[in-house]
XYZ file of C-alpha atoms in Angstrom:
127
model
C -0.165 0.250 -0.121
C 1.270 3.494 -0.638
C -0.558 6.672 0.512
C 0.107 9.969 -1.206
C -1.068 13.355 0.069
C -0.711 16.589 -2.244
C -0.577 20.299 -1.309
C 0.602 23.483 -2.730
C -2.375 24.609 -5.064
C -3.732 27.782 -5.242
C -4.892 30.574 -7.457
C -2.178 32.748 -9.088
C -2.133 34.788 -12.273
C -0.842 33.897 -15.610
C 3.024 34.153 -15.584
C 3.202 33.013 -11.969
C 4.590 29.951 -10.191
C 3.489 27.430 -7.910
C 5.038 24.509 -6.233
C 2.978 21.041 -5.795
C 4.233 18.641 -2.978
C 3.391 15.204 -2.546
C 4.034 13.355 0.676
C 4.276 9.610 0.256
C 4.439 6.811 2.749
C 4.003 2.960 2.670
C 5.328 0.597 0.150
C 6.966 3.161 -2.354
C 10.113 1.073 -2.705
C 7.850 -1.131 -4.960
C 7.005 1.854 -7.150
C 8.585 2.056 -10.530
C 7.016 5.547 -11.477
C 5.858 8.647 -9.190
C 4.137 10.964 -11.285
C 1.706 13.939 -11.698
C -1.548 13.835 -13.673
C -4.398 16.718 -13.871
C -7.789 16.653 -14.864
C -10.685 19.408 -15.790
C -14.347 18.654 -15.443
C -15.414 16.626 -18.314
C -12.197 15.363 -19.433
C -10.006 12.341 -18.578
C -6.747 12.586 -16.558
C -3.627 14.001 -18.405
C -0.259 12.759 -17.642
C 2.034 16.163 -16.662
C 5.551 14.410 -15.461
C 6.738 11.542 -14.171
C 9.956 9.826 -12.530
C 10.893 6.555 -13.343
C 13.105 4.260 -11.032
C 14.387 7.000 -8.804
C 15.413 9.351 -11.445
C 16.534 7.123 -14.400
C 14.082 8.548 -16.679
C 12.016 11.789 -16.387
C 9.091 12.329 -18.989
C 6.945 15.482 -19.495
C 3.912 16.204 -21.554
C 4.907 18.604 -24.424
C 2.528 21.265 -23.093
C 4.606 21.651 -20.037
C 8.281 21.211 -21.231
C 10.472 23.723 -20.118
C 7.913 25.433 -17.719
C 7.346 22.559 -15.235
C 10.170 20.386 -13.279
C 9.340 17.124 -11.404
C 11.659 16.151 -8.633
C 11.985 13.857 -5.527
C 13.381 13.981 -2.327
C 13.667 10.406 -0.720
C 14.809 11.746 2.288
C 11.852 13.778 2.986
C 9.508 11.185 1.006
C 8.418 13.900 -0.934
C 7.443 14.272 -4.772
C 7.634 18.068 -6.211
C 6.144 19.474 -9.185
C 7.848 23.151 -9.813
C 5.162 25.064 -12.104
C 6.559 28.098 -13.945
C 5.036 30.700 -16.499
C 1.914 29.171 -15.858
C -0.991 29.641 -18.301
C -4.922 29.783 -18.014
C -5.033 26.184 -19.675
C -2.874 24.868 -16.751
C -5.912 25.123 -14.486
C -6.912 21.775 -13.380
C -6.875 19.420 -10.391
C -3.649 18.006 -10.046
C -3.336 14.451 -8.549
C 0.166 12.626 -7.548
C 0.251 9.007 -8.597
C 2.330 6.009 -7.838
C 2.737 2.849 -10.577
C 4.169 -0.353 -9.430
C 3.613 -1.616 -12.980
C 7.343 -1.543 -14.698
C 5.613 -0.240 -18.222
C 5.013 3.065 -16.769
C 8.403 3.802 -17.382
C 7.588 3.825 -21.278
C 3.933 4.877 -20.989
C 4.174 7.429 -18.155
C 1.056 9.053 -19.006
C -1.083 5.903 -19.082
C -3.224 6.408 -15.781
C -4.463 2.932 -15.735
C -0.830 1.829 -14.997
C -0.802 3.742 -11.846
C -2.613 1.951 -8.658
C -2.248 4.582 -6.165
C -3.493 8.149 -6.108
C -3.642 11.436 -3.737
C -6.639 13.403 -3.331
C -5.714 16.067 -5.458
C -5.100 19.637 -5.100
C -6.427 22.521 -7.298
C -4.500 25.000 -9.397
C -6.210 27.792 -11.022
C -4.602 30.206 -13.240
C -6.466 33.436 -14.163
C -5.368 35.825 -17.202
């Protein structure tokens, strides 16, 4: 079992920054991927970024490349998502997720590979 708790969401103007945190506990040593997804009402979850196998591979959605940075601090058991140059289209509920399926390393954005999810944190970007 893996427990995930997100924090750090909020409201910000376009061009601003936010840092999301995901505190994790439990059997994270069996997790191949730790990642971030986002979802807006009426749409499916979109993979934003993920770390595979403690940093061997890091993947980003094209829409956030160059603006978002995912990182992991195992000493603090925390996953981060630094979001810069935010745009109104980044507005969504952001979820932290953990996968114990090795294929997440090749398909980081397939939400069905992730068996553990946090409760989400809302990010709202105004123009």
